[in-house]
XYZ file of C-alpha atoms in Angstrom:
349
model
C -18.750 28.240 23.614
C -21.870 26.107 23.891
C -23.367 24.688 27.094
C -23.028 21.069 28.101
C -25.690 18.886 26.488
C -28.764 18.303 28.604
C -29.699 14.817 27.313
C -27.888 11.508 27.545
C -28.825 8.208 26.021
C -28.438 4.861 27.723
C -27.507 1.749 25.798
C -30.942 0.285 26.532
C -33.923 0.324 24.117
C -35.528 3.775 24.093
C -33.784 4.994 27.220
C -32.997 8.690 27.594
C -32.231 10.913 30.563
C -32.491 14.710 30.544
C -31.101 17.351 32.855
C -27.768 18.991 33.629
C -25.869 18.394 36.859
C -28.776 16.404 38.313
C -28.672 14.168 35.216
C -24.940 13.634 35.664
C -25.490 12.611 39.301
C -28.323 10.271 38.343
C -26.251 8.657 35.588
C -23.272 8.124 37.872
C -25.496 6.439 40.471
C -27.057 4.308 37.754
C -23.619 3.264 36.513
C -22.459 2.382 40.025
C -25.613 0.320 40.710
C -25.575 -1.527 37.363
C -22.221 -1.754 35.594
C -23.850 -3.439 32.572
C -25.556 -0.170 31.625
C -23.568 1.905 29.118
C -24.176 5.649 29.016
C -23.358 7.546 25.842
C -23.894 11.312 25.470
C -25.247 12.732 22.192
C -21.765 14.126 21.641
C -18.779 15.957 23.081
C -17.622 19.571 23.287
C -14.043 20.302 22.195
C -12.761 22.966 24.588
C -8.998 23.309 24.026
C -7.210 26.686 23.820
C -9.331 28.233 26.599
C -6.644 30.681 27.739
C -4.435 30.934 24.649
C -3.862 34.609 23.723
C -4.480 35.556 20.084
C -6.011 32.120 19.463
C -7.872 33.359 16.368
C -4.562 34.266 14.710
C -3.359 30.720 15.309
C -6.442 29.274 13.631
C -6.030 31.623 10.655
C -2.441 30.364 10.426
C -3.772 26.786 10.435
C -6.152 27.674 7.605
C -3.128 28.851 5.605
C -1.266 25.637 6.512
C -4.219 23.591 5.274
C -4.422 25.432 1.945
C -0.662 24.977 1.390
C -0.922 21.306 2.346
C -3.804 20.659 -0.061
C -2.197 22.542 -2.972
C 1.285 21.014 -2.728
C 0.245 17.459 -1.872
C -2.342 17.472 -4.668
C 0.371 18.739 -7.019
C 2.694 15.889 -6.023
C -0.067 13.280 -6.449
C -1.011 14.683 -9.868
C 2.577 14.780 -11.159
C 3.314 11.215 -10.054
C 0.013 9.985 -11.505
C 0.413 11.499 -14.977
C 4.168 11.033 -15.501
C 4.856 7.398 -16.384
C 8.587 7.907 -15.735
C 7.747 8.359 -12.030
C 5.933 5.043 -11.788
C 8.748 3.430 -9.839
C 9.121 2.236 -6.214
C 10.611 5.474 -4.873
C 7.867 7.711 -6.239
C 5.102 5.278 -5.329
C 6.310 5.750 -1.723
C 6.469 9.549 -2.194
C 2.941 9.593 -3.663
C 1.699 7.442 -0.792
C 3.090 9.963 1.717
C 1.333 12.808 -0.144
C -2.016 10.975 0.035
C -1.551 10.332 3.763
C -0.585 13.983 4.376
C -3.656 15.205 2.519
C -6.085 12.996 4.452
C -4.421 13.653 7.822
C -4.711 17.439 7.615
C -8.221 17.212 6.125
C -9.254 15.130 9.135
C -7.987 17.678 11.676
C -7.764 21.285 10.469
C -11.299 21.897 9.054
C -12.769 20.463 12.270
C -10.524 22.733 14.360
C -11.587 25.795 12.366
C -15.238 24.841 12.829
C -14.819 24.291 16.564
C -12.642 27.244 17.518
C -12.968 29.858 14.778
C -16.666 29.358 13.947
C -17.408 28.622 17.655
C -19.283 25.416 16.791
C -17.480 22.999 19.086
C -20.081 20.226 19.443
C -19.153 16.882 17.862
C -21.800 14.104 17.733
C -20.770 10.899 19.489
C -20.525 8.732 16.354
C -18.696 11.443 14.393
C -16.266 11.768 17.301
C -15.488 8.054 17.058
C -15.027 8.338 13.270
C -12.649 11.294 13.596
C -10.682 9.441 16.258
C -10.380 6.384 14.003
C -9.345 8.349 10.890
C -6.781 10.444 12.769
C -5.001 7.509 14.396
C -5.144 5.424 11.218
C -3.404 8.128 9.215
C -0.977 9.259 11.924
C 0.092 5.590 11.946
C 0.446 5.655 8.148
C 2.430 8.902 8.336
C 4.911 7.315 10.714
C 5.314 4.123 8.668
C 5.404 6.010 5.337
C 8.418 8.020 6.526
C 10.041 4.718 7.548
C 9.395 3.336 4.026
C 11.338 6.278 2.556
C 14.222 5.377 4.900
C 14.046 1.806 3.560
C 14.274 3.164 -0.016
C 17.375 5.220 0.868
C 18.999 2.263 2.645
C 18.541 -0.083 -0.332
C 19.770 2.588 -2.792
C 22.966 3.303 -0.816
C 23.785 -0.080 0.731
C 22.946 -2.178 -2.334
C 23.445 0.121 -5.334
C 23.995 -2.700 -7.832
C 21.007 -4.726 -6.622
C 18.709 -1.788 -5.907
C 16.515 -2.438 -8.953
C 16.068 -6.134 -8.151
C 15.445 -5.696 -4.405
C 13.233 -2.604 -4.380
C 10.776 -3.481 -7.145
C 7.278 -2.172 -7.825
C 5.884 -5.475 -6.535
C 7.835 -5.387 -3.275
C 7.044 -1.696 -2.643
C 3.344 -2.260 -3.386
C 3.305 -5.197 -0.949
C 5.031 -3.136 1.769
C 2.574 -0.250 1.361
C -0.362 -2.671 1.228
C 0.692 -4.269 4.531
C 1.094 -0.807 6.112
C -2.377 0.288 4.981
C -3.965 -2.937 6.252
C -2.175 -2.650 9.611
C -2.890 1.054 10.120
C -6.531 0.797 9.033
C -7.088 -2.390 11.031
C -5.548 -1.725 14.450
C -7.543 1.482 15.219
C -10.799 -0.426 14.595
C -10.233 -2.308 17.852
C -8.974 0.715 19.800
C -11.954 2.816 18.682
C -14.509 0.026 19.168
C -13.574 -0.421 22.835
C -14.291 3.284 23.401
C -17.981 2.499 22.857
C -17.841 0.131 25.851
C -17.268 3.041 28.221
C -19.908 5.059 30.039
C -19.473 8.833 29.824
C -21.292 10.260 32.831
C -18.621 12.494 34.383
C -18.386 15.186 31.684
C -18.732 15.770 27.931
C -15.984 18.399 27.682
C -12.925 17.117 25.786
C -9.867 19.249 26.535
C -8.017 18.841 23.261
C -8.074 20.076 19.667
C -10.153 17.152 18.353
C -11.791 13.951 19.660
C -8.496 12.681 21.011
C -8.272 9.172 22.427
C -6.900 9.770 25.934
C -8.881 12.967 26.724
C -12.090 11.143 25.738
C -11.576 7.898 27.668
C -10.611 9.906 30.774
C -14.220 11.174 30.815
C -15.523 7.671 31.458
C -17.003 6.798 34.836
C -16.358 3.050 34.541
C -13.082 1.133 34.296
C -10.867 2.396 31.431
C -7.807 0.226 32.162
C -8.062 -1.565 28.809
C -8.273 1.727 26.899
C -5.270 3.100 28.805
C -3.219 -0.024 28.028
C -4.182 0.032 24.335
C -3.318 3.745 24.075
C 0.105 3.170 25.651
C 0.971 0.128 23.508
C -0.200 1.687 20.229
C 1.604 4.973 20.935
C 4.855 3.069 21.399
C 4.220 0.896 18.333
C 3.260 3.789 16.055
C 6.128 6.070 17.083
C 9.002 3.951 18.362
C 8.555 1.060 15.920
C 9.122 3.077 12.706
C 11.650 5.367 14.423
C 13.723 2.345 15.521
C 13.688 1.035 11.959
C 14.776 4.471 10.655
C 17.680 4.591 13.135
C 18.811 1.092 12.116
C 18.491 2.066 8.435
C 20.745 5.081 8.901
C 23.246 3.059 10.875
C 23.459 0.717 7.862
C 23.757 3.736 5.553
C 26.608 5.217 7.608
C 28.481 1.900 7.567
C 28.080 1.675 3.785
C 29.120 5.328 3.309
C 32.305 4.978 5.385
C 33.287 1.979 3.295
C 33.313 4.173 0.181
C 36.826 5.159 -0.878
C 35.981 8.506 -2.442
C 35.117 11.482 -0.233
C 33.027 12.865 -3.056
C 30.960 9.669 -3.163
C 30.419 9.849 0.605
C 29.200 13.445 0.458
C 26.963 12.688 -2.512
C 25.402 9.668 -0.762
C 24.771 11.547 2.482
C 23.351 14.541 0.611
C 20.539 12.348 -0.745
C 19.449 11.679 2.850
C 19.260 15.305 4.039
C 15.636 15.979 3.097
C 14.462 12.705 4.594
C 16.241 13.403 7.887
C 14.387 16.732 8.029
C 11.075 14.837 7.641
C 12.071 12.500 10.477
C 12.999 15.395 12.762
C 9.862 17.424 11.985
C 7.480 14.510 12.575
C 9.011 12.389 15.348
C 10.882 14.818 17.597
C 7.926 17.048 18.625
C 5.804 14.024 19.609
C 8.669 12.403 21.490
C 9.509 15.624 23.357
C 5.859 16.182 24.314
C 5.435 12.611 25.557
C 8.753 12.621 27.429
C 7.877 15.900 29.154
C 4.496 14.454 30.083
C 6.058 11.299 31.533
C 9.193 12.666 33.219
C 8.490 16.305 34.106
C 7.608 16.889 37.737
C 5.756 20.084 36.844
C 2.622 19.425 34.818
C 2.810 21.433 31.566
C 0.202 24.088 30.855
C -2.807 22.353 29.214
C -3.139 24.992 26.490
C 0.581 24.774 25.707
C 0.327 20.989 25.443
C -2.701 21.163 23.116
C -0.932 23.821 21.013
C 2.232 21.698 20.751
C 0.336 18.546 19.799
C -1.774 20.364 17.205
C 1.336 21.857 15.600
C 3.068 18.453 15.653
C 0.056 16.951 13.860
C -0.638 19.713 11.310
C 2.779 21.065 10.275
C 4.514 17.892 8.934
C 1.851 17.194 6.240
C 2.344 20.778 5.044
C 6.157 20.662 5.043
C 6.638 17.152 3.616
C 5.911 18.022 -0.039
C 7.921 21.261 0.194
C 10.970 19.841 1.975
C 11.088 16.399 0.359
C 8.781 15.638 -2.581
C 9.077 18.858 -4.587
C 12.861 18.979 -4.083
C 13.476 15.641 -5.776
C 15.073 16.128 -9.181
C 12.348 14.488 -11.270
C 9.357 16.180 -9.604
C 11.139 19.532 -9.491
C 11.837 19.415 -13.239
C 8.229 18.430 -13.926
C 6.917 21.355 -11.845
C 9.218 23.803 -13.658
C 8.021 22.448 -17.008
C 4.395 22.927 -15.941
C 5.050 26.524 -14.890
C 6.802 27.280 -18.193
C 3.822 25.940 -20.130
C 1.411 28.017 -18.038
C 3.594 31.107 -18.550
C 3.675 30.554 -22.320
C -0.106 30.126 -22.450
C -0.629 33.331 -20.452
C 1.726 35.274 -22.756
C 0.000 33.906 -25.885
C -3.434 34.777 -24.532
């Protein structure tokens, strides 16, 4: 693990301060005397998993998770792109989820491997802000993309005769466009206000990446705005889509119980199984972690919390194509056809 950086830059023309603990003391005094001065370090050190036993095995496991995520999500994107029969609202939503999964894991796992497996845990200040922005943009898209799949199921089951006229390519494209604009736009503000903080207490971020809350807690000036934004956005990103999903399934259950045939009920509910697994895998770990953090009297072990959050972030993008996308009838048949062609070519060669 590398030492704390010895140089800090002030947000004044040409200003720079060097030193270690003496520099920290000087910068804190400077901040207290003149609150208009902003102090930004050259970067931060990611120092999670300090006491986790067999940590290297965990990072090797994450490397495997990343490879699986890239291979399967790329496969889903390719199949949907080349097969014109899959150019419909449902598979546009499935392809969108695959793109989001691919970017989300690419944002996190390679950086974790660099920091903890290659022991290169320094992240430049600007790159830290970029990683923070990309992560929260795509974790927001992940949440809303799963909600869009719930919308598709609700329309298909509750309005079977009008499904084609309600859930059109135009309407689905508009929904996804709004989600992308919202999720790419909101984190611009939340990340921009991080640059208005002075970081003169420490440059050690106890997390698995440049996480929002662990970074703003390092500030030595008022971070009330950042705390409020983090709280509001966390609720909006998690509870907003989850509330919509719950309401969607309540509508689905009402429609299912109105069906006269038991066979029709079972068939309708069976189409929702894979999606419910996605919901459970993505939302429940985050909700449990946050509820424990808010309600538990005993503070959870920091390494255990970082481990839980990293798993909650990295595992869903790996499982989504396996549990949901590749199990849909059309994509599954396309994959089997591709494998048969490859097998025939190998035999002929």
